[in-house]
CSV table of C-alpha atoms in Angstrom, one decimal:
chain,number,residue,atom,x,y,z
A,1,MET,CA,0.0,0.0,0.0
A,2,PHE,CA,3.0,2.3,0.4
A,3,GLU,CA,4.3,1.7,-3.2
A,4,ILE,CA,2.9,4.9,-4.4
A,5,PHE,CA,5.5,6.8,-2.4
A,6,THR,CA,8.3,4.8,-3.9
A,7,LEU,CA,6.9,5.6,-7.4
A,8,LEU,CA,6.6,9.2,-6.5
A,9,ALA,CA,10.2,9.3,-5.3
A,10,ASN,CA,11.3,7.4,-8.4
A,11,TRP,CA,9.7,10.0,-10.6
A,12,LEU,CA,10.9,13.0,-8.7
A,13,ALA,CA,14.5,12.0,-8.0
A,14,TYR,CA,15.3,10.0,-11.1
A,15,ASP,CA,13.1,11.3,-13.9
A,16,LEU,CA,12.5,14.9,-12.9
A,17,VAL,CA,15.9,15.8,-11.3
A,18,GLY,CA,17.7,13.2,-13.5
A,19,LEU,CA,19.8,11.6,-10.8
A,20,SER,CA,20.9,8.0,-11.1
A,21,PRO,CA,19.8,5.5,-8.4
A,22,ASP,CA,23.5,4.4,-8.3
A,23,THR,CA,24.9,7.7,-7.1
A,24,LYS,CA,25.1,8.6,-3.4
A,25,LEU,CA,23.1,11.8,-4.0
A,26,GLY,CA,20.5,10.1,-6.0
A,27,SER,CA,19.9,7.4,-3.5
A,28,SER,CA,19.8,9.9,-0.6
A,29,LEU,CA,17.3,12.1,-2.4
A,30,HIS,CA,15.1,9.2,-3.3
A,31,PHE,CA,15.1,8.1,0.3
A,32,PHE,CA,14.3,11.6,1.5
A,33,ILE,CA,11.4,12.1,-0.8
A,34,GLU,CA,9.9,8.6,-0.3
A,35,ASP,CA,10.1,8.8,3.5
A,36,THR,CA,9.0,12.4,4.1
A,37,THR,CA,5.9,12.0,1.8
A,38,LYS,CA,5.0,8.7,3.3
A,39,ILE,CA,5.5,9.8,6.9
A,40,LEU,CA,3.6,13.1,6.5
A,41,PHE,CA,0.7,11.4,4.8
A,42,LEU,CA,0.5,8.7,7.5
A,43,LEU,CA,0.8,11.3,10.2
A,44,VAL,CA,-2.0,13.5,8.9
A,45,VAL,CA,-4.4,10.6,8.5
A,46,MET,CA,-3.6,8.8,11.7
A,47,ILE,CA,-3.3,11.8,14.1
A,48,TYR,CA,-6.8,12.9,13.0
A,49,LEU,CA,-8.3,9.5,13.5
A,50,ILE,CA,-6.7,8.9,16.8
A,51,ALA,CA,-7.7,12.3,18.1
A,52,LEU,CA,-11.3,11.6,17.1
A,53,ALA,CA,-11.2,8.5,19.3
A,54,ARG,CA,-9.6,10.1,22.3
A,55,ALA,CA,-11.3,13.4,22.4
A,56,SER,CA,-13.2,12.5,25.6
A,57,LEU,CA,-10.1,11.2,27.5
A,58,ASN,CA,-8.9,13.8,30.0
A,59,LEU,CA,-6.3,13.6,32.7
A,60,GLU,CA,-8.9,13.6,35.6
A,61,ARG,CA,-10.3,10.4,34.2
A,62,VAL,CA,-6.9,8.9,33.6
A,63,ARG,CA,-5.9,9.6,37.2
A,64,ALA,CA,-9.1,8.1,38.6
A,65,TYR,CA,-8.5,4.9,36.5
A,66,ILE,CA,-5.0,4.6,37.8
A,67,GLN,CA,-6.1,5.2,41.4
A,68,GLN,CA,-8.6,2.3,41.2
A,69,LYS,CA,-6.0,-0.2,40.1
A,70,HIS,CA,-4.2,-2.6,42.3
A,71,ARG,CA,-0.6,-1.6,42.9
A,72,PHE,CA,1.1,-3.8,40.2
A,73,MET,CA,-1.5,-3.0,37.6
A,74,GLY,CA,-1.0,0.7,38.6
A,75,TYR,CA,2.4,0.6,37.0
A,76,VAL,CA,1.1,-1.0,33.8
A,77,PHE,CA,-1.8,1.5,33.6
A,78,GLY,CA,0.5,4.4,34.5
A,79,SER,CA,2.8,3.5,31.7
A,80,GLY,CA,0.0,2.6,29.2
A,81,PHE,CA,-1.8,5.9,29.8
A,82,GLY,CA,1.5,7.7,29.5
A,83,ALA,CA,1.7,6.3,26.0
A,84,ILE,CA,-1.8,7.2,24.9
A,85,THR,CA,-2.6,10.4,26.7
A,86,PRO,CA,-2.1,13.6,24.8
A,87,PHE,CA,0.0,15.8,26.9
A,88,CYS,CA,2.5,18.5,26.4
A,89,SER,CA,5.8,18.3,28.3
A,90,CYS,CA,5.2,21.8,29.7
A,91,SER,CA,2.4,20.2,31.7
A,92,SER,CA,4.7,17.7,33.4
A,93,ILE,CA,4.8,19.5,36.7
A,94,PRO,CA,1.1,20.1,37.1
A,95,LEU,CA,0.5,16.6,36.1
A,96,PHE,CA,3.1,15.2,38.5
A,97,LEU,CA,1.6,17.2,41.3
A,98,GLY,CA,-2.0,16.3,40.3
A,99,PHE,CA,-1.1,12.6,40.6
A,100,THR,CA,1.0,13.0,43.7
A,101,SER,CA,-1.6,15.0,45.6
A,102,ALA,CA,-4.1,12.3,44.8
A,103,GLY,CA,-2.0,9.7,46.6
A,104,ILE,CA,-0.7,7.9,43.5
A,105,PRO,CA,2.7,6.5,44.3
A,106,LEU,CA,5.7,8.2,42.9
A,107,GLY,CA,6.8,5.2,40.8
A,108,ILE,CA,3.4,5.0,39.1
A,109,THR,CA,3.5,8.7,38.2
A,110,MET,CA,7.0,8.3,36.9
A,111,ALA,CA,6.0,5.2,34.9
A,112,PHE,CA,3.6,7.6,33.2
A,113,LEU,CA,6.2,10.3,32.6
A,114,PHE,CA,9.0,7.9,31.5
A,115,THR,CA,6.8,6.2,28.9
A,116,SER,CA,5.2,9.4,27.6
A,117,PRO,CA,8.0,10.7,25.5
A,118,ILE,CA,9.0,7.2,24.2
A,119,ILE,CA,5.6,6.1,23.0
A,120,ASN,CA,3.1,8.3,21.3
A,121,GLU,CA,1.0,8.0,18.2
A,122,VAL,CA,3.5,9.8,16.1
A,123,ALA,CA,6.4,7.5,17.1
A,124,VAL,CA,4.2,4.4,16.5
A,125,ILE,CA,3.0,5.6,13.1
A,126,MET,CA,6.5,6.4,11.9
A,127,LEU,CA,7.9,3.1,13.1
A,128,TRP,CA,5.1,1.2,11.5
A,129,GLY,CA,5.6,3.0,8.2
A,130,LEU,CA,9.4,2.7,8.2
A,131,LEU,CA,10.3,-0.4,10.0
A,132,GLY,CA,7.2,-2.6,10.0
A,133,TRP,CA,4.8,-3.9,12.6
A,134,LYS,CA,7.1,-6.4,14.2
A,135,PHE,CA,9.6,-3.8,15.2
A,136,THR,CA,6.9,-1.4,16.2
A,137,LEU,CA,5.4,-4.0,18.6
A,138,ALA,CA,8.9,-4.6,20.1
A,139,TYR,CA,9.4,-0.9,20.5
A,140,ILE,CA,6.1,-0.5,22.4
A,141,VAL,CA,6.8,-3.4,24.7
A,142,ILE,CA,10.3,-2.1,25.4
A,143,GLY,CA,9.1,1.5,26.0
A,144,MET,CA,6.4,0.3,28.5
A,145,ALA,CA,8.9,-2.0,30.2
A,146,VAL,CA,11.3,0.9,30.7
A,147,GLY,CA,8.6,2.9,32.3
A,148,ILE,CA,7.1,0.1,34.4
A,149,ILE,CA,10.4,-1.2,35.7
A,150,GLY,CA,11.8,2.3,36.3
A,151,GLY,CA,8.7,3.1,38.3
A,152,MET,CA,8.9,-0.1,40.4
A,153,ILE,CA,12.6,0.5,41.2
A,154,LEU,CA,11.8,4.1,42.4
A,155,ASP,CA,9.1,2.8,44.7
A,156,ALA,CA,11.3,0.0,45.9
A,157,VAL,CA,13.9,2.4,47.1
A,158,LYS,CA,11.2,4.7,48.5
A,159,GLY,CA,12.1,7.5,46.2
A,160,GLU,CA,9.2,9.7,47.6
A,161,ARG,CA,11.4,10.5,50.6
A,162,TRP,CA,13.3,12.9,48.4
A,163,LEU,CA,10.5,14.8,46.9
A,164,LYS,CA,10.5,18.5,47.7
A,165,ASP,CA,8.7,19.2,51.0
A,166,PHE,CA,5.4,20.6,49.7
A,167,ALA,CA,5.0,17.7,47.3
A,168,ALA,CA,5.9,15.0,49.9
A,169,LYS,CA,3.4,16.5,52.3
A,170,ALA,CA,0.6,16.6,49.7
A,171,TYR,CA,1.4,12.9,48.9
A,172,GLN,CA,1.3,11.7,52.5
A,173,ALA,CA,-1.9,13.5,53.3
A,174,ALA,CA,-3.6,12.0,50.2
A,175,ALA,CA,-2.2,8.5,50.6
A,176,ALA,CA,-3.5,8.4,54.2
A,177,GLU,CA,-7.0,9.5,53.1
A,178,THR,CA,-7.6,7.6,49.8
A,179,ARG,CA,-7.2,4.2,51.5
A,180,GLU,CA,-10.5,4.9,53.3
A,181,HIS,CA,-12.8,5.1,50.3
A,182,ASP,CA,-12.9,4.1,46.7
A,183,VAL,CA,-12.4,6.5,43.8
A,184,ASP,CA,-15.1,7.0,41.2
A,185,VAL,CA,-14.0,7.6,37.6
A,186,PRO,CA,-15.7,10.8,36.5
A,187,GLU,CA,-18.0,10.3,33.5
A,188,ALA,CA,-16.7,10.9,30.1
A,189,PRO,CA,-17.8,14.2,28.7
A,190,LYS,CA,-20.5,13.7,26.1
A,191,LEU,CA,-19.2,15.0,22.9
A,192,THR,CA,-21.0,15.5,19.6
A,193,MET,CA,-19.3,14.4,16.4
A,194,ALA,CA,-18.8,18.0,15.5
A,195,GLU,CA,-17.0,18.6,18.8
A,196,ARG,CA,-14.8,15.6,18.2
A,197,HIS,CA,-14.0,16.8,14.7
A,198,GLN,CA,-13.1,20.2,16.1
A,199,PHE,CA,-10.8,18.6,18.7
A,200,ALA,CA,-9.2,16.3,16.1
A,201,LYS,CA,-8.6,19.2,13.7
A,202,ASP,CA,-7.0,21.3,16.5
A,203,GLU,CA,-4.8,18.4,17.5
A,204,LEU,CA,-3.8,17.7,14.0
A,205,ARG,CA,-2.8,21.4,13.4
A,206,GLU,CA,-1.0,21.5,16.8
A,207,ILE,CA,1.0,18.3,16.4
A,208,VAL,CA,1.9,18.6,12.7
A,209,GLY,CA,2.8,22.2,13.3
A,210,ARG,CA,5.2,21.2,16.0
A,211,ILE,CA,6.8,18.1,14.5
A,212,TRP,CA,7.1,18.7,10.7
A,213,LYS,CA,10.6,20.2,11.1
A,214,TRP,CA,11.6,17.2,13.1
A,215,VAL,CA,10.4,14.9,10.4
A,216,LEU,CA,12.5,16.8,7.8
A,217,ILE,CA,15.6,16.9,10.0
A,218,GLY,CA,15.3,13.3,11.0
A,219,VAL,CA,14.6,12.0,7.5
A,220,GLY,CA,17.4,14.3,6.2
A,221,LEU,CA,19.9,12.7,8.6
A,222,GLY,CA,18.6,9.3,7.8
A,223,ALA,CA,18.8,10.0,4.1
A,224,ALA,CA,22.4,11.2,4.4
A,225,LEU,CA,23.4,8.0,6.3
A,226,HIS,CA,21.5,6.0,3.8
A,227,GLY,CA,23.3,7.4,0.8
A,228,PHE,CA,26.8,8.1,2.1
A,229,VAL,CA,27.5,5.3,4.6
A,230,PRO,CA,28.2,2.0,2.9
A,231,ASP,CA,25.9,-0.9,3.8
A,232,GLY,CA,27.2,-2.9,6.8
A,233,TRP,CA,29.7,-0.1,7.7
A,234,PHE,CA,28.7,-0.3,11.4
A,235,ALA,CA,29.0,-4.0,11.6
A,236,GLU,CA,32.5,-3.8,10.1
A,237,ASN,CA,33.7,-0.9,12.2
A,238,LEU,CA,31.9,-1.2,15.5
A,239,GLY,CA,31.7,-5.0,15.6
A,240,SER,CA,28.3,-6.7,15.6
A,241,GLY,CA,26.8,-6.5,19.1
A,242,GLN,CA,29.9,-6.1,21.2
A,243,TRP,CA,28.8,-5.5,24.8
A,244,TRP,CA,30.4,-2.0,25.0
A,245,SER,CA,28.6,-0.7,21.9
A,246,VAL,CA,25.4,-0.4,24.0
A,247,PRO,CA,26.7,1.9,26.8
A,248,ALA,CA,28.6,3.8,24.1
A,249,ALA,CA,25.3,4.4,22.3
A,250,VAL,CA,23.5,5.5,25.4
A,251,PHE,CA,26.2,8.0,26.2
A,252,ALA,CA,26.3,9.2,22.7
A,253,GLY,CA,22.5,9.7,22.8
A,254,LEU,CA,22.3,11.6,26.1
A,255,PRO,CA,23.6,15.0,25.0
A,256,LEU,CA,21.4,14.8,21.9
A,257,TYR,CA,18.0,16.1,22.6
A,258,SER,CA,15.3,15.1,20.1
A,259,ASN,CA,11.8,13.8,20.2
A,260,ALA,CA,10.9,10.4,18.8
A,261,THR,CA,9.9,12.0,15.5
A,262,GLY,CA,13.4,13.1,14.7
A,263,VAL,CA,15.2,10.0,15.8
A,264,ILE,CA,13.1,7.2,14.2
A,265,PRO,CA,14.1,7.9,10.6
A,266,VAL,CA,17.7,7.9,11.8
A,267,MET,CA,17.1,4.5,13.5
A,268,GLU,CA,15.9,3.0,10.3
A,269,SER,CA,19.2,3.9,8.5
A,270,LEU,CA,21.4,2.8,11.4
A,271,ILE,CA,19.8,-0.6,11.5
A,272,VAL,CA,20.0,-1.0,7.7
A,273,LYS,CA,23.7,0.0,7.9
A,274,GLY,CA,24.4,-2.9,10.3
A,275,LEU,CA,24.1,-1.3,13.8
A,276,PRO,CA,22.7,-4.0,16.0
A,277,VAL,CA,19.0,-3.4,16.9
A,278,GLY,CA,19.5,-3.3,20.7
A,279,THR,CA,22.3,-0.8,20.3
A,280,THR,CA,20.2,1.3,18.1
A,281,LEU,CA,17.2,1.2,20.5
A,282,ALA,CA,19.4,2.1,23.4
A,283,PHE,CA,20.6,5.1,21.5
A,284,CYS,CA,17.1,6.1,20.5
A,285,MET,CA,15.8,5.9,24.1
A,286,ALA,CA,18.7,7.8,25.5
A,287,THR,CA,18.0,10.6,23.0
A,288,VAL,CA,14.3,10.7,23.5
A,289,ALA,CA,13.6,9.9,27.2
A,290,ALA,CA,16.4,11.4,29.1
A,291,SER,CA,16.3,15.0,28.2
A,292,PHE,CA,17.8,17.8,30.2
A,293,PRO,CA,15.0,20.3,29.7
A,294,GLU,CA,12.7,17.7,31.3
A,295,PHE,CA,15.0,17.2,34.2
A,296,ILE,CA,15.3,20.9,34.9
A,297,MET,CA,11.6,21.1,35.0
A,298,LEU,CA,11.3,18.2,37.5
A,299,LYS,CA,13.8,20.0,39.7
A,300,GLN,CA,10.8,22.1,40.9
A,301,VAL,CA,9.3,19.2,42.7
A,302,MET,CA,12.3,16.9,43.4
A,303,THR,CA,15.6,17.1,45.2
A,304,TYR,CA,18.9,16.6,43.3
A,305,ARG,CA,19.2,13.3,45.0
A,306,LEU,CA,16.0,12.0,43.5
A,307,LEU,CA,16.8,13.4,40.1
A,308,ALA,CA,20.1,11.7,40.1
A,309,MET,CA,18.5,8.5,41.1
A,310,ILE,CA,16.0,8.7,38.3
A,311,PHE,CA,18.7,9.5,35.8
A,312,VAL,CA,20.8,6.4,36.8
A,313,ILE,CA,17.7,4.1,36.8
A,314,LEU,CA,16.9,5.3,33.3
A,315,LEU,CA,20.4,4.8,32.0
A,316,ALA,CA,20.7,1.4,33.5
A,317,ASN,CA,17.3,0.4,31.9
A,318,PHE,CA,18.4,1.6,28.5
A,319,MET,CA,21.6,-0.5,28.7
A,320,VAL,CA,19.8,-3.6,29.9
A,321,VAL,CA,17.2,-3.3,27.1
A,322,GLY,CA,20.0,-2.9,24.6
A,323,TRP,CA,21.9,-5.9,25.7
A,324,ILE,CA,18.7,-8.1,25.9
A,325,ILE,CA,17.6,-7.1,22.4
A,326,ASN,CA,21.1,-7.6,21.0
A,327,GLY,CA,21.0,-11.0,22.6
A,328,ILE,CA,17.7,-12.1,21.3
A,329,GLY,CA,17.6,-9.8,18.2
A,330,PRO,CA,18.8,-12.3,15.6
A,331,TRP,CA,16.0,-14.6,16.6
A,332,LEU,CA,13.4,-11.9,17.1
A,333,PHE,CA,14.0,-10.0,13.8
A,334,ALA,CA,14.9,-12.9,11.6
A,335,GLY,CA,14.5,-11.8,8.1
A,336,PHE,CA,14.3,-8.2,9.1
B,1,MET,CA,-11.8,44.8,39.2
B,2,LYS,CA,-11.5,41.2,38.1
B,3,ARG,CA,-8.4,39.2,39.2
B,4,VAL,CA,-7.3,36.9,36.4
B,5,GLU,CA,-4.7,34.3,37.2
B,6,VAL,CA,-3.0,32.4,34.4
B,7,LEU,CA,-1.6,29.1,35.8
B,8,GLY,CA,1.3,27.4,34.2
B,9,THR,CA,5.0,26.7,34.8
B,10,GLY,CA,6.2,29.2,32.2
B,11,CYS,CA,5.7,27.6,28.8
B,12,LYS,CA,5.0,29.6,25.7
B,13,LYS,CA,1.3,28.8,25.7
B,14,CYS,CA,0.9,30.3,29.1
B,15,VAL,CA,2.5,33.5,28.0
B,16,THR,CA,0.3,33.6,24.9
B,17,THR,CA,-2.8,33.0,27.1
B,18,ALA,CA,-1.9,35.9,29.4
B,19,GLU,CA,-1.3,38.2,26.5
B,20,SER,CA,-4.5,37.5,24.8
B,21,ILE,CA,-6.5,38.0,28.0
B,22,GLU,CA,-4.8,41.4,28.4
B,23,ARG,CA,-5.5,42.3,24.8
B,24,VAL,CA,-9.2,41.4,25.0
B,25,ALA,CA,-9.6,43.3,28.2
B,26,GLN,CA,-8.2,46.3,26.6
B,27,GLU,CA,-10.5,46.1,23.6
B,28,LEU,CA,-13.5,45.8,26.0
B,29,ALA,CA,-12.1,48.6,28.1
B,30,GLN,CA,-12.3,46.5,31.1
B,31,SER,CA,-9.7,46.9,33.9
B,32,VAL,CA,-8.4,43.5,34.9
B,33,GLU,CA,-5.4,42.4,36.8
B,34,VAL,CA,-3.6,39.6,35.0
B,35,ILE,CA,-1.2,37.6,37.1
B,36,LYS,CA,1.0,34.7,35.9
B,37,VAL,CA,1.1,32.0,38.5
B,38,THR,CA,4.2,29.8,38.0
B,39,ASP,CA,4.7,28.4,41.5
B,40,PRO,CA,4.0,24.7,41.3
B,41,ALA,CA,2.6,24.6,44.9
B,42,LYS,CA,0.0,27.2,44.0
B,43,ILE,CA,-1.0,25.5,40.8
B,44,MET,CA,-1.4,22.3,42.8
B,45,ALA,CA,-3.6,24.1,45.3
B,46,TYR,CA,-6.0,24.9,42.4
B,47,LYS,CA,-6.1,21.2,41.5
B,48,VAL,CA,-5.2,21.9,37.9
B,49,MET,CA,-3.4,19.2,35.9
B,50,SER,CA,-3.2,20.6,32.5
B,51,THR,CA,-1.8,24.0,31.8
B,52,PRO,CA,-2.3,26.7,30.7
B,53,ALA,CA,-5.2,27.2,33.0
B,54,VAL,CA,-7.2,30.3,33.9
B,55,ALA,CA,-8.7,31.2,37.3
B,56,ILE,CA,-10.9,34.2,37.8
B,57,ASP,CA,-11.2,35.6,41.3
B,58,GLY,CA,-9.9,32.4,42.6
B,59,LYS,CA,-12.1,30.0,40.6
B,60,VAL,CA,-10.7,27.8,37.8
B,61,VAL,CA,-12.7,28.4,34.6
B,62,HIS,CA,-10.5,26.8,32.0
B,63,SER,CA,-7.5,24.4,31.7
B,64,GLY,CA,-5.4,22.6,29.2
B,65,SER,CA,-5.2,24.9,26.2
B,66,ILE,CA,-5.0,28.5,25.0
B,67,PRO,CA,-8.6,29.7,25.5
B,68,GLU,CA,-10.5,30.9,22.5
B,69,ARG,CA,-11.4,34.6,22.1
B,70,SER,CA,-15.1,34.0,22.6
B,71,LYS,CA,-14.4,32.3,25.9
B,72,ILE,CA,-12.3,35.2,27.2
B,73,VAL,CA,-14.9,37.7,26.2
B,74,GLY,CA,-17.5,35.6,28.1
B,75,TRP,CA,-15.4,35.6,31.3
B,76,LEU,CA,-14.7,39.3,31.2
B,77,GLU,CA,-18.2,40.4,30.5
B,78,SER,CA,-20.0,38.2,33.0
C-alpha cells in the first residue's frame, strides 16, 4: 500500500531531477522524498483518526482509573496511559503534582512520565511506516517496560522520601486518606461528532505544526546516512553487538535532545547499515527519554538526589534493554 | 476589578494566554489584573493538571489549552 510513495520518489528523483539511483546523492534524495511524503501522509491521517477517538479522554479520568487499580496494575496502567494520553511536556509539573496530591505512588506517576516521550501515536505511526509492525510492537513493549520497571525501582527504594517538602506532604496527606474510600471515575464528557471533529482538527494542526521540522531533519539525517554510509559499515567498524557498543550508544544519545519523531528515521538507517537493533534502540531511548529540559523542570518538585537516582535508573534500563535485544535480536528479527 | 490568574509553569502557551486576555480586556475597556502564577505549589492548590489554566477571582474556569477569544470575552463580560 506504500508503493505509491516509492513511485513518487522514483519519478521526482530519477526522472525529474535526473539523478541515477546508483549515485550517493540520487539514493539519498530518493530516500528523503519517499520517507517524508510517506510519513507526513500517515501522520495527517492517523493523528486525526486517533484524536477523534480520544477526544473524551482527560487527565482527571486517567488519574481516577489509575487510582482504582491494584498496585502492580497501577504501573502498567500508568505506563499505558503515558503512551496514549495527549500531553505536552510543559504540563509535566502540574500533572506530576496532580497525581502525587491524589496519593498515586511516585513510581506509578513516573511510569507515566517515563513512557510518555518514548511512545506516542507519532512514534508508532513512523515506526510502522518505516520499520514494519514487528519492530513497532517490540518498541512498544520495550518502551512500556522501561517505564514500568523504572517506576517499580523508584518505589522499591522509597524515592518519595526525596520529593520537595510541599510535594511530599501533599502525597502523604492524600495517601492516608484515599485508602479509606474508593475512587469514582468521572463520567466521560458527552461529545457530539462536531466537537470531536473540532478537537481532532486542532490536535492535527498543533501536532503537525510542532513536528514537521523534526520529520524533515530526522529523515534528512537518515537519508544522508542511507546514501553516504556503505551498507554494513557499522557491523564492520563497530563490531556486531559487542557489549560496549550499548553503553557507548547510550552516552552518545544523552547530550542529543530530540523527540521520537526526529530520531526514528535515523534509527531506520542505522539498522540497515548494520548497527545492532539493541544498540540502536538504546541510542534512541537515551536521546528521547532522558532529556535535560525535562530534568530541569522536575527540579521544581524533586531534590537533586531523587533526580540523580531517576537518571541512573533510566540509563541502566536503556543499557539492559540494549543488551537483551542484541542477545535475542537475531532470533526476534529474523528476516528483518 | 477582576483578578485573572494564568496558571502554568512558564511555557510559551501560558505567555500567549496571558497576553490574549490582556488584549481582549483592553479592547473591551475592562480593567483587569492579569497575574501569571508559576509556583507549582499554588498550581497544585488549584487542583489543575493541564496548563495553561485560567482562574478568575480564585475560581478555575479553564484548563489545558490557550482559551478561544469568545471564551475570554465571556469571562470578562460576565
